[in-house]
CSV table of C-alpha atoms in Angstrom, one decimal:
chain,number,residue,atom,x,y,z
A,1,MET,CA,-28.4,53.0,26.9
A,2,SER,CA,-24.8,54.3,26.3
A,3,ILE,CA,-22.6,55.6,29.1
A,4,HIS,CA,-22.9,59.1,27.6
A,5,GLU,CA,-26.7,59.0,27.8
A,6,ASP,CA,-26.6,57.5,31.3
A,7,ILE,CA,-24.4,60.3,32.6
A,8,LYS,CA,-26.8,62.9,31.2
A,9,LYS,CA,-29.7,61.1,32.8
A,10,ARG,CA,-28.1,60.9,36.3
A,11,PHE,CA,-26.3,64.3,36.1
A,12,VAL,CA,-28.7,66.3,38.3
A,13,ARG,CA,-28.4,63.7,41.1
A,14,LEU,CA,-24.6,63.9,41.3
A,15,SER,CA,-22.7,66.0,43.8
A,16,LYS,CA,-21.0,69.2,42.7
A,17,GLY,CA,-17.6,67.5,42.4
A,18,GLN,CA,-19.1,64.5,40.6
A,19,ARG,CA,-20.7,66.8,38.1
A,20,LYS,CA,-17.3,68.2,37.3
A,21,VAL,CA,-16.1,64.6,36.7
A,22,ALA,CA,-19.2,63.8,34.6
A,23,GLN,CA,-18.7,66.9,32.4
A,24,PHE,CA,-15.0,66.1,31.9
A,25,VAL,CA,-15.8,62.5,31.0
A,26,MET,CA,-18.3,63.6,28.4
A,27,ASP,CA,-16.0,66.2,26.9
A,28,ASN,CA,-12.8,64.2,27.0
A,29,PRO,CA,-13.5,60.5,26.4
A,30,THR,CA,-10.1,59.7,24.9
A,31,THR,CA,-8.3,61.3,27.9
A,32,VAL,CA,-10.4,59.1,30.3
A,33,ILE,CA,-9.5,56.0,28.3
A,34,ALA,CA,-5.8,56.7,28.2
A,35,ASN,CA,-5.2,57.9,31.8
A,36,GLY,CA,-5.8,56.8,35.4
A,37,ALA,CA,-8.3,58.1,37.9
A,38,ALA,CA,-5.7,60.4,39.6
A,39,GLU,CA,-4.8,62.1,36.4
A,40,VAL,CA,-8.4,62.6,35.4
A,41,GLY,CA,-9.1,64.0,38.8
A,42,ARG,CA,-6.2,66.5,38.4
A,43,LEU,CA,-7.4,67.6,35.0
A,44,ALA,CA,-11.0,67.9,36.2
A,45,ASN,CA,-9.8,69.8,39.3
A,46,VAL,CA,-11.2,67.3,41.8
A,47,SER,CA,-9.6,64.6,44.0
A,48,GLU,CA,-9.0,61.0,42.8
A,49,SER,CA,-11.6,59.8,45.4
A,50,THR,CA,-14.2,62.0,43.8
A,51,VAL,CA,-13.5,60.3,40.4
A,52,ILE,CA,-14.0,56.9,42.0
A,53,ARG,CA,-17.2,58.0,43.8
A,54,PHE,CA,-18.5,59.2,40.5
A,55,CYS,CA,-17.9,55.7,39.1
A,56,TYR,CA,-19.9,54.2,42.0
A,57,ALA,CA,-22.7,56.8,41.5
A,58,MET,CA,-22.9,55.5,37.9
A,59,ASP,CA,-23.3,51.9,39.2
A,60,LEU,CA,-19.9,50.9,37.9
A,61,SER,CA,-17.5,48.6,39.7
A,62,GLY,CA,-14.7,51.2,39.5
A,63,TYR,CA,-12.6,53.4,37.2
A,64,VAL,CA,-11.6,50.5,34.9
A,65,GLU,CA,-15.2,49.8,34.0
A,66,LEU,CA,-15.7,53.5,33.3
A,67,GLN,CA,-12.8,53.3,30.8
A,68,GLU,CA,-14.3,50.2,29.2
A,69,GLU,CA,-17.7,51.8,28.9
A,70,MET,CA,-16.2,54.9,27.3
A,71,ARG,CA,-14.3,52.7,24.8
A,72,GLU,CA,-17.5,51.0,23.9
A,73,TYR,CA,-19.2,54.3,23.4
A,74,MET,CA,-16.4,55.7,21.2
A,75,MET,CA,-16.5,52.6,19.1
A,76,SER,CA,-20.3,52.9,18.6
A,77,GLN,CA,-19.8,56.6,17.6
A,78,ASN,CA,-17.3,55.6,15.0
A,79,GLU,CA,-19.4,52.8,13.4
A,80,GLY,CA,-21.2,55.0,11.0
A,81,VAL,CA,-18.0,56.8,9.7
A,82,ASN,CA,-17.3,56.0,6.1
A,83,LEU,CA,-13.8,55.3,5.0
A,84,GLN,CA,-12.2,57.3,2.2
A,85,PRO,CA,-13.3,55.5,-1.1
A,86,THR,CA,-10.7,54.0,-3.5
A,87,TYR,CA,-11.1,52.5,-6.9
A,88,THR,CA,-11.3,49.0,-5.4
A,89,VAL,CA,-14.1,49.6,-2.9
A,90,LYS,CA,-17.0,48.7,-5.1
A,91,LYS,CA,-15.4,45.5,-6.2
A,92,LEU,CA,-14.4,44.5,-2.7
A,93,THR,CA,-17.7,45.1,-1.0
A,94,ASN,CA,-19.5,42.8,-3.5
A,95,SER,CA,-17.9,39.7,-1.8
A,96,SER,CA,-17.8,38.4,1.7
A,97,PHE,CA,-14.0,38.4,1.3
A,98,GLY,CA,-14.1,42.2,0.6
A,99,ARG,CA,-16.5,42.9,3.4
A,100,ILE,CA,-14.2,41.2,5.9
A,101,MET,CA,-11.2,43.3,4.7
A,102,GLN,CA,-13.4,46.4,4.9
A,103,GLN,CA,-14.3,45.6,8.5
A,104,ASP,CA,-10.7,45.0,9.4
A,105,SER,CA,-9.9,48.4,8.0
A,106,GLN,CA,-12.8,49.9,9.9
A,107,ASN,CA,-11.6,48.3,13.2
A,108,ILE,CA,-8.1,49.8,12.6
A,109,GLN,CA,-9.6,53.2,12.0
A,110,GLU,CA,-11.6,53.0,15.2
A,111,THR,CA,-8.6,51.9,17.2
A,112,ILE,CA,-6.6,54.9,15.9
A,113,GLN,CA,-9.1,57.2,17.7
A,114,LEU,CA,-8.6,55.4,21.0
A,115,ILE,CA,-4.8,55.3,21.1
A,116,ASN,CA,-3.1,58.0,23.2
A,117,ASP,CA,-0.2,59.7,21.3
A,118,GLN,CA,1.7,60.4,24.5
A,119,GLN,CA,1.6,56.7,25.5
A,120,ILE,CA,2.9,55.7,22.0
A,121,GLN,CA,5.7,58.2,22.1
A,122,LYS,CA,6.7,57.2,25.6
A,123,SER,CA,6.7,53.5,24.7
A,124,SER,CA,8.7,53.9,21.5
A,125,LYS,CA,11.3,55.9,23.5
A,126,TRP,CA,11.6,53.1,26.1
A,127,MET,CA,12.2,50.7,23.2
A,128,HIS,CA,14.7,53.0,21.5
A,129,GLU,CA,16.7,53.6,24.7
A,130,ALA,CA,16.5,50.1,26.2
A,131,ASP,CA,19.7,48.0,26.7
A,132,HIS,CA,17.6,44.9,26.1
A,133,ILE,CA,14.0,44.3,24.8
A,134,TYR,CA,12.2,41.2,25.8
A,135,ILE,CA,9.0,40.0,24.2
A,136,LEU,CA,6.5,37.8,26.1
A,137,GLY,CA,3.4,36.1,24.6
A,138,THR,CA,2.0,32.8,25.6
A,139,ARG,CA,-0.4,30.3,24.0
A,140,HIS,CA,-1.9,31.7,20.8
A,141,ASN,CA,0.0,35.0,21.4
A,142,ALA,CA,3.4,33.3,21.1
A,143,TYR,CA,3.4,33.4,17.2
A,144,VAL,CA,2.9,37.2,17.4
A,145,ALA,CA,5.7,37.5,19.9
A,146,ASN,CA,7.9,35.5,17.6
A,147,TRP,CA,7.1,37.8,14.7
A,148,LEU,CA,7.8,40.9,16.7
A,149,ALA,CA,11.0,39.6,18.1
A,150,ASN,CA,12.3,38.5,14.7
A,151,THR,CA,11.3,41.9,13.2
A,152,LEU,CA,13.0,43.8,16.0
A,153,LYS,CA,16.2,41.7,15.5
A,154,THR,CA,16.5,43.2,12.0
A,155,LEU,CA,16.5,46.7,13.5
A,156,ARG,CA,18.6,46.5,16.7
A,157,SER,CA,20.6,44.2,19.0
A,158,ASN,CA,19.7,42.5,22.3
A,159,ILE,CA,16.2,41.3,21.4
A,160,LYS,CA,14.9,38.1,23.1
A,161,GLN,CA,11.6,36.3,23.1
A,162,LEU,CA,10.8,34.9,26.5
A,163,ARG,CA,9.7,31.3,26.5
A,164,LEU,CA,8.3,29.7,29.6
A,165,ASP,CA,9.8,26.4,28.8
A,166,SER,CA,13.3,27.8,28.0
A,167,ASP,CA,16.3,26.6,30.1
A,168,ASP,CA,17.6,30.2,29.8
A,169,LEU,CA,14.5,31.9,31.3
A,170,VAL,CA,16.1,32.4,34.8
A,171,ASN,CA,19.2,34.0,33.3
A,172,GLN,CA,17.1,36.2,31.1
A,173,MET,CA,15.1,37.4,34.1
A,174,ASN,CA,18.2,38.0,36.2
A,175,SER,CA,19.6,40.2,33.4
A,176,MET,CA,16.6,42.6,33.5
A,177,GLY,CA,16.9,46.0,35.0
A,178,GLU,CA,15.6,49.6,34.9
A,179,HIS,CA,17.0,49.9,31.3
A,180,THR,CA,15.1,46.9,30.1
A,181,THR,CA,11.8,47.1,28.2
A,182,LEU,CA,9.4,44.2,28.3
A,183,ILE,CA,6.6,44.0,25.7
A,184,VAL,CA,3.8,41.7,26.9
A,185,LEU,CA,1.1,40.4,24.6
A,186,SER,CA,-1.8,39.5,26.8
A,187,PHE,CA,-5.1,38.6,25.1
A,188,ASP,CA,-6.0,35.6,27.3
A,189,LYS,CA,-8.6,36.2,30.1
A,190,GLN,CA,-6.2,34.7,32.6
A,191,MET,CA,-2.5,35.5,32.8
A,192,LYS,CA,-1.3,33.0,35.4
A,193,ASP,CA,1.3,31.7,32.8
A,194,MET,CA,3.1,35.0,32.8
A,195,LYS,CA,2.2,36.4,36.2
A,196,MET,CA,5.5,35.5,37.8
A,197,ILE,CA,7.5,37.1,35.0
A,198,VAL,CA,5.7,40.4,35.0
A,199,GLU,CA,5.8,40.6,38.9
A,200,ILE,CA,9.6,40.1,38.9
A,201,ALA,CA,10.0,42.6,36.0
A,202,LYS,CA,8.0,45.3,37.8
A,203,MET,CA,10.0,44.7,40.9
A,204,LYS,CA,13.2,45.2,38.9
A,205,LYS,CA,11.8,48.5,37.5
A,206,VAL,CA,11.5,47.2,34.0
A,207,LYS,CA,9.4,49.3,31.6
A,208,ILE,CA,6.4,47.0,30.8
A,209,ILE,CA,4.5,47.8,27.6
A,210,ALA,CA,1.3,45.7,27.8
A,211,ILE,CA,-0.8,45.1,24.7
A,212,THR,CA,-4.1,43.6,25.5
A,213,GLY,CA,-7.7,43.1,24.3
A,214,SER,CA,-9.5,44.7,27.2
A,215,ALA,CA,-8.9,47.5,29.7
A,216,PHE,CA,-10.1,44.9,32.3
A,217,SER,CA,-7.0,42.7,31.7
A,218,PRO,CA,-5.2,41.6,34.9
A,219,ILE,CA,-1.9,42.8,33.2
A,220,ARG,CA,-3.0,46.3,33.9
A,221,GLU,CA,-1.7,46.5,37.4
A,222,TYR,CA,1.8,45.7,36.2
A,223,ALA,CA,2.0,47.8,33.1
A,224,SER,CA,4.0,51.0,32.7
A,225,ALA,CA,1.9,51.6,29.5
A,226,LEU,CA,-1.2,49.8,28.5
A,227,PHE,CA,-2.8,49.6,25.0
A,228,ALA,CA,-6.3,47.9,24.9
A,229,LEU,CA,-7.0,47.2,21.3
A,230,GLY,CA,-10.3,45.4,21.5
A,231,THR,CA,-13.8,45.6,23.0
A,232,LYS,CA,-16.3,43.0,24.1
A,233,LYS,CA,-17.6,42.7,20.5
A,234,HIS,CA,-14.2,41.8,19.0
A,235,SER,CA,-13.1,38.2,18.7
A,236,SER,CA,-9.4,37.2,18.4
A,237,LEU,CA,-9.9,37.1,14.6
A,238,ASN,CA,-11.1,40.7,14.7
A,239,ILE,CA,-8.2,41.8,16.8
A,240,ALA,CA,-5.4,40.1,14.8
A,241,PRO,CA,-5.2,42.7,11.9
A,242,VAL,CA,-5.6,45.6,14.4
A,243,LEU,CA,-2.7,44.1,16.5
A,244,PHE,CA,-0.3,43.7,13.6
A,245,SER,CA,-1.1,47.2,12.3
A,246,PHE,CA,-0.5,48.6,15.8
A,247,LEU,CA,2.8,46.8,16.2
A,248,HIS,CA,3.9,48.1,12.8
A,249,ALA,CA,3.0,51.6,13.8
A,250,LEU,CA,4.9,51.2,17.2
A,251,LEU,CA,8.0,50.0,15.4
A,252,GLU,CA,7.8,52.9,12.9
A,253,GLU,CA,7.5,55.3,15.8
A,254,MET,CA,10.7,53.8,17.4
A,255,ILE,CA,12.5,54.0,14.1
A,256,SER,CA,11.6,57.7,13.7
A,257,LEU,CA,13.7,58.5,16.8
A,258,ASP,CA,16.9,57.8,14.8
A,259,LYS,CA,16.1,56.7,11.3
A,260,GLY,CA,19.7,56.7,10.2
A,261,GLN,CA,20.8,54.4,13.0
A,262,TYR,CA,18.1,51.8,12.3
A,263,GLU,CA,18.6,51.9,8.5
A,264,LYS,CA,22.3,51.3,9.0
A,265,TYR,CA,21.7,48.4,11.4
A,266,GLN,CA,19.2,46.9,9.0
A,267,GLN,CA,21.6,47.1,6.1
A,268,SER,CA,24.3,45.4,8.2
A,269,TYR,CA,21.8,42.7,9.3
A,270,GLU,CA,20.8,42.0,5.7
A,271,GLN,CA,24.4,41.8,4.6
A,272,VAL,CA,25.2,39.2,7.4
A,273,GLU,CA,22.1,37.2,6.4
A,274,SER,CA,23.2,37.3,2.7
A,275,ASN,CA,26.7,36.0,3.7
A,276,VAL,CA,25.2,33.2,5.8
A,277,LEU,CA,23.0,32.1,2.9
A,278,PHE,CA,26.0,32.2,0.6
A,279,LEU,CA,28.1,30.0,2.9
A,280,ASP,CA,25.2,27.5,3.4
A,281,ALA,CA,24.9,27.2,-0.4
A,282,ALA,CA,28.7,26.7,-0.7
A,283,ARG,CA,28.6,23.9,1.9
A,284,GLU,CA,25.8,22.2,0.1
A,285,LYS,CA,27.8,22.2,-3.2
A,286,GLN,CA,30.7,20.6,-1.4
A,287,VAL,CA,28.6,17.9,0.1
A,288,PHE,CA,27.2,16.9,-3.4
């Protein structure tokens, strides 16, 4: 039974205030997914505690589980939506290769429906206005952090990838402040490797953009903005194309805030890279 059906079934047994919450939840699922209990209470014209009591009345452990259930419900509702056909669809869907790419596309389409525009705009503004941007991803997230850091370096200065084994980690942490943005990639069930870093960052009033696979992620309590890109049914392979598509969109949103500035920096960066390659080639000729 979906959370939507369960709310309808229990509706008559709820208190007057909880019914307001129930109606708001059914009418505004994306708002519930993207906002905290206090904001939902304000919008539904009830107290935050009424929202929490509603969750308990639904036999949920709390508000985070309600958000996760609503995400699952939204995903299930979008499963039957057909994508716009192209001339390659028939060819692609005849092979397992094609079906996988179609599923990746579907997962991206579903995620679009769950991303809050205000959170995206806020996060891109933090990135645009930051004095420094740090990227943190451990274990199998490290390669994505590396890609993001290198891509950002072509667009603006003061980009660093945090590495737990780096001798410079303490200095990097000391340089953080309220004009710093930290992007955290947290798709592991446990985050003990990065807990110290995010705790210090939050204490220093750093803007923390957390990108994770579940609304239940422990990173939630430290995040200034949280984007949960997966659900229980998604493996790390399912999430990978969604993650790269999301990061691309986030970067484009940042660029749109001052396209001329970023294009100018990118041209300058490419020119420097070209000069370095030329000098390297010249040195090699001298050696031989």
